[in-house]
Amino acid sequence: MQYGLVHVAAGDLLRAEIASGSENGRRAREYMEQGQLVPDEIVVMMVKERLLQPDSKEKGWLLDGYPRSSSQAIALKELGFKPDLFILLEVPEEILVERVVGRRLDPITGKIYHLKYSRPETQEIVSRLTQRFDDTEEKVKLRLNTHHQNVEAVLSMYEDITIKVDGSVNKEDVFTQIDGALTQLLDKRQATSESLAA
Ligand code: AMP
């Protein structure tokens, strides 16, 4: 990944837990099927363990899909993890639903495609694509309801470090916006450390 950060996605950790066949995975799936938040005692522990791995500590991390509630944000803070930036991706709901419903995964390479916006390179890949069990129109609506119930409480905890990004444009243009904000942050940090060293 550009910037060398470790991508820690709460949903990916949960799907790996389901695939492992554990009791926590079985419990998590029941909530995920309803588009609800998986209980904190499962999610917080998994995210904490991942962030404590040597690669996350060394390289830094990009936390994706966490925190999704104020209690998760508080837990993160209490564990001593302090984000530098909070990226709020704003996407109109009809675009969001279309992106989710057309999303497919190549189980061999792990690459994510979209049937309309990011077509697989070969027919061979097309034939092996899989879909997440919660990427249906019905389930995404449930997930959006959960999001609306929690988003304000989460945002209020990160007001001072939030940047808003227009997520409705294509992925290259979304990246340009995020890249600009990260470059600015890194420049500022470099300037501070130089002035401290002077
Ligand atoms: P995602 O892969 O981010 O779309 O998440 C898929 C599903 O996993 C969500 O609908 C939730 O059921 C569950 N999930 C992901 N992240 C969290 C989280 N931080 N807290 C609770 N549940 C989560």
Short mmCIF file of C-alpha atoms and ligand atoms in Angstrom, two decimals:
data_model
loop_
_atom_site.label_atom_id
_atom_site.label_comp_id
_atom_site.label_asym_id
_atom_site.label_seq_id
_atom_site.Cartn_x
_atom_site.Cartn_y
_atom_site.Cartn_z
CA MET A 1 0.00 0.00 0.00
CA GLN A 2 1.18 3.54 -0.71
CA TYR A 3 2.55 5.16 2.51
CA GLY A 4 3.45 1.68 3.80
CA LEU A 5 0.61 1.64 6.32
CA VAL A 6 -0.96 -1.63 7.46
CA HIS A 7 -4.59 -1.81 6.30
CA VAL A 8 -6.66 -3.03 9.25
CA ALA A 9 -10.29 -3.56 8.24
CA ALA A 10 -12.63 -4.61 11.06
CA GLY A 11 -14.95 -6.38 8.58
CA ASP A 12 -12.02 -8.37 7.11
CA LEU A 13 -10.94 -9.45 10.60
CA LEU A 14 -14.49 -10.62 11.29
CA ARG A 15 -14.78 -12.50 7.99
CA ALA A 16 -11.45 -14.24 8.74
CA GLU A 17 -12.83 -15.19 12.16
CA ILE A 18 -15.96 -16.67 10.53
CA ALA A 19 -13.78 -18.60 8.05
CA SER A 20 -11.75 -20.05 10.95
CA GLY A 21 -14.90 -21.70 12.28
CA SER A 22 -14.50 -20.27 15.81
CA GLU A 23 -17.32 -19.62 18.28
CA ASN A 24 -16.66 -15.86 18.04
CA GLY A 25 -16.95 -16.10 14.26
CA ARG A 26 -20.24 -17.94 14.53
CA ARG A 27 -21.61 -15.29 16.91
CA ALA A 28 -20.29 -12.42 14.75
CA ARG A 29 -22.01 -13.80 11.65
CA GLU A 30 -25.44 -13.62 13.32
CA TYR A 31 -25.04 -9.85 13.76
CA MET A 32 -23.48 -9.33 10.34
CA GLU A 33 -26.41 -11.06 8.66
CA GLN A 34 -28.73 -8.52 10.28
CA GLY A 35 -26.50 -5.58 9.33
CA GLN A 36 -25.97 -4.90 13.02
CA LEU A 37 -22.81 -4.10 14.93
CA VAL A 38 -20.96 -7.12 16.25
CA PRO A 39 -20.61 -6.77 20.06
CA ASP A 40 -17.64 -4.76 21.32
CA GLU A 41 -16.14 -7.67 23.28
CA ILE A 42 -15.43 -9.42 19.98
CA VAL A 43 -14.56 -6.46 17.72
CA VAL A 44 -12.49 -4.40 20.15
CA MET A 45 -10.37 -7.40 21.09
CA MET A 46 -9.70 -8.32 17.46
CA VAL A 47 -8.78 -4.78 16.42
CA LYS A 48 -6.59 -4.35 19.51
CA GLU A 49 -4.67 -7.56 18.77
CA ARG A 50 -4.12 -6.55 15.16
CA LEU A 51 -2.88 -3.05 16.07
CA LEU A 52 -0.46 -4.54 18.58
CA GLN A 53 1.22 -6.72 15.93
CA PRO A 54 4.81 -5.64 15.19
CA ASP A 55 4.04 -4.56 11.59
CA SER A 56 1.26 -2.18 12.68
CA LYS A 57 3.43 -0.71 15.40
CA GLU A 58 6.37 -0.17 13.08
CA LYS A 59 4.65 1.07 9.94
CA GLY A 60 1.51 2.69 11.33
CA TRP A 61 -2.02 1.73 10.37
CA LEU A 62 -5.07 2.65 8.35
CA LEU A 63 -8.10 1.58 10.34
CA ASP A 64 -11.09 0.83 8.13
CA GLY A 65 -14.62 0.29 9.45
CA TYR A 66 -13.67 1.07 13.05
CA PRO A 67 -14.76 2.78 15.28
CA ARG A 68 -18.42 2.40 14.37
CA SER A 69 -19.82 3.54 17.73
CA SER A 70 -18.81 5.92 20.50
CA SER A 71 -18.00 2.99 22.81
CA GLN A 72 -15.52 1.69 20.21
CA ALA A 73 -13.95 5.14 19.89
CA ILE A 74 -13.60 5.34 23.68
CA ALA A 75 -12.07 1.84 23.79
CA LEU A 76 -9.52 2.81 21.13
CA LYS A 77 -8.50 5.86 23.13
CA GLU A 78 -8.28 3.92 26.38
CA LEU A 79 -6.04 1.36 24.72
CA GLY A 80 -3.68 4.22 23.85
CA PHE A 81 -4.21 4.29 20.06
CA LYS A 82 -4.49 7.84 18.79
CA PRO A 83 -5.42 8.47 15.13
CA ASP A 84 -3.82 11.47 13.40
CA LEU A 85 -6.55 11.87 10.81
CA PHE A 86 -10.19 10.86 10.45
CA ILE A 87 -11.27 10.51 6.81
CA LEU A 88 -15.00 10.91 6.25
CA LEU A 89 -15.91 9.54 2.82
CA GLU A 90 -19.18 11.11 1.71
CA VAL A 91 -21.15 9.14 -0.88
CA PRO A 92 -24.82 9.59 -1.87
CA GLU A 93 -26.82 6.57 -0.79
CA GLU A 94 -27.93 5.40 -4.24
CA ILE A 95 -24.30 5.32 -5.41
CA LEU A 96 -23.29 3.45 -2.28
CA VAL A 97 -25.94 0.78 -2.84
CA GLU A 98 -24.95 0.33 -6.49
CA ARG A 99 -21.28 -0.05 -5.53
CA VAL A 100 -22.02 -2.61 -2.85
CA VAL A 101 -24.45 -4.72 -4.88
CA GLY A 102 -22.00 -4.93 -7.83
CA ARG A 103 -18.95 -5.65 -5.66
CA ARG A 104 -17.21 -9.00 -6.16
CA LEU A 105 -14.14 -10.65 -4.67
CA ASP A 106 -11.52 -12.78 -6.39
CA PRO A 107 -10.87 -15.42 -3.71
CA ILE A 108 -7.49 -16.33 -5.26
CA THR A 109 -5.86 -12.89 -5.35
CA GLY A 110 -8.04 -11.11 -2.77
CA LYS A 111 -8.68 -8.34 -5.28
CA ILE A 112 -12.00 -6.48 -5.19
CA TYR A 113 -13.84 -5.81 -8.47
CA HIS A 114 -17.10 -4.18 -9.52
CA LEU A 115 -19.24 -5.70 -12.28
CA LYS A 116 -19.69 -2.28 -13.91
CA TYR A 117 -16.94 0.06 -12.68
CA SER A 118 -13.95 -2.22 -12.28
CA ARG A 119 -14.36 -5.27 -14.49
CA PRO A 120 -12.03 -8.25 -14.05
CA GLU A 121 -9.21 -8.53 -16.58
CA THR A 122 -10.07 -12.04 -17.82
CA GLN A 123 -13.02 -14.40 -18.21
CA GLU A 124 -11.22 -16.86 -15.96
CA ILE A 125 -11.37 -14.36 -13.09
CA VAL A 126 -15.04 -13.58 -13.83
CA SER A 127 -15.94 -17.24 -13.46
CA ARG A 128 -14.41 -17.55 -9.98
CA LEU A 129 -15.70 -14.29 -8.44
CA THR A 130 -17.58 -14.49 -5.14
CA GLN A 131 -19.96 -12.10 -3.42
CA ARG A 132 -20.09 -11.21 0.27
CA PHE A 133 -23.21 -12.62 1.98
CA ASP A 134 -24.19 -9.11 3.14
CA ASP A 135 -23.70 -7.33 -0.22
CA THR A 136 -27.36 -7.54 -1.25
CA GLU A 137 -29.68 -4.56 -1.54
CA GLU A 138 -31.73 -5.76 1.43
CA LYS A 139 -28.69 -6.16 3.71
CA VAL A 140 -26.99 -2.95 2.68
CA LYS A 141 -30.12 -1.03 3.69
CA LEU A 142 -29.95 -2.64 7.14
CA ARG A 143 -26.24 -1.71 7.37
CA LEU A 144 -27.04 1.87 6.40
CA ASN A 145 -29.67 2.09 9.16
CA THR A 146 -27.07 1.00 11.71
CA HIS A 147 -24.65 3.57 10.27
CA HIS A 148 -27.17 6.41 10.63
CA GLN A 149 -27.81 5.47 14.25
CA ASN A 150 -24.12 5.76 15.17
CA VAL A 151 -22.35 8.14 12.81
CA GLU A 152 -22.98 11.42 14.65
CA ALA A 153 -21.67 10.08 17.94
CA VAL A 154 -18.48 8.82 16.27
CA LEU A 155 -17.92 12.03 14.28
CA SER A 156 -18.26 14.20 17.37
CA MET A 157 -15.23 12.47 18.90
CA TYR A 158 -12.93 13.28 15.96
CA GLU A 159 -14.06 16.79 14.95
CA ASP A 160 -10.58 18.29 15.28
CA ILE A 161 -8.89 15.74 12.97
CA THR A 162 -11.65 15.12 10.40
CA ILE A 163 -11.29 15.73 6.69
CA LYS A 164 -14.26 15.31 4.39
CA VAL A 165 -13.68 13.57 1.08
CA ASP A 166 -16.10 13.47 -1.86
CA GLY A 167 -16.46 9.72 -2.35
CA SER A 168 -18.91 9.95 -5.25
CA VAL A 169 -16.16 10.40 -7.87
CA ASN A 170 -13.99 7.63 -9.39
CA LYS A 171 -11.37 5.89 -7.26
CA GLU A 172 -8.41 7.80 -8.73
CA ASP A 173 -10.04 11.12 -7.82
CA VAL A 174 -10.94 9.88 -4.35
CA PHE A 175 -7.31 8.89 -3.87
CA THR A 176 -6.07 12.31 -5.04
CA GLN A 177 -8.10 14.00 -2.31
CA ILE A 178 -6.86 11.64 0.42
CA ASP A 179 -3.29 11.87 -0.87
CA GLY A 180 -3.43 15.67 -0.62
CA ALA A 181 -4.57 15.54 3.00
CA LEU A 182 -1.97 12.94 3.98
CA THR A 183 0.86 14.79 2.24
CA GLN A 184 -0.12 17.96 4.07
CA LEU A 185 -0.14 16.10 7.39
CA LEU A 186 3.28 14.55 6.74
CA ASP A 187 4.76 17.91 5.64
CA LYS A 188 3.45 19.55 8.78
CA ARG A 189 4.90 16.79 10.91
CA GLN A 190 8.28 17.05 9.22
CA ALA A 191 8.30 20.83 9.77
CA THR A 192 7.52 20.33 13.47
CA SER A 193 10.26 17.75 13.96
CA GLU A 194 12.75 19.98 12.11
CA SER A 195 11.90 22.93 14.30
CA LEU A 196 12.25 20.73 17.38
CA ALA A 197 15.65 19.55 16.17
CA ALA A 198 16.85 23.08 15.42
P1 AMP B 1 -17.67 -4.08 6.46
O1 AMP B 1 -16.78 -5.15 5.90
O2 AMP B 1 -16.91 -2.93 7.03
O3 AMP B 1 -18.72 -3.63 5.46
O4 AMP B 1 -18.47 -4.73 7.69
C1 AMP B 1 -19.34 -5.82 7.48
C2 AMP B 1 -20.12 -6.12 8.76
O5 AMP B 1 -19.20 -6.50 9.80
C3 AMP B 1 -20.90 -4.94 9.34
O6 AMP B 1 -22.18 -4.81 8.75
C4 AMP B 1 -20.99 -5.34 10.83
O7 AMP B 1 -21.98 -6.32 11.04
C5 AMP B 1 -19.62 -5.98 11.06
N1 AMP B 1 -18.63 -4.99 11.49
C6 AMP B 1 -17.59 -4.47 10.77
N2 AMP B 1 -16.90 -3.57 11.49
C7 AMP B 1 -17.50 -3.51 12.70
C8 AMP B 1 -17.27 -2.75 13.89
N3 AMP B 1 -16.29 -1.84 13.98
N4 AMP B 1 -18.09 -2.97 14.94
C9 AMP B 1 -19.10 -3.86 14.88
N5 AMP B 1 -19.39 -4.60 13.80
C10 AMP B 1 -18.59 -4.43 12.70
#
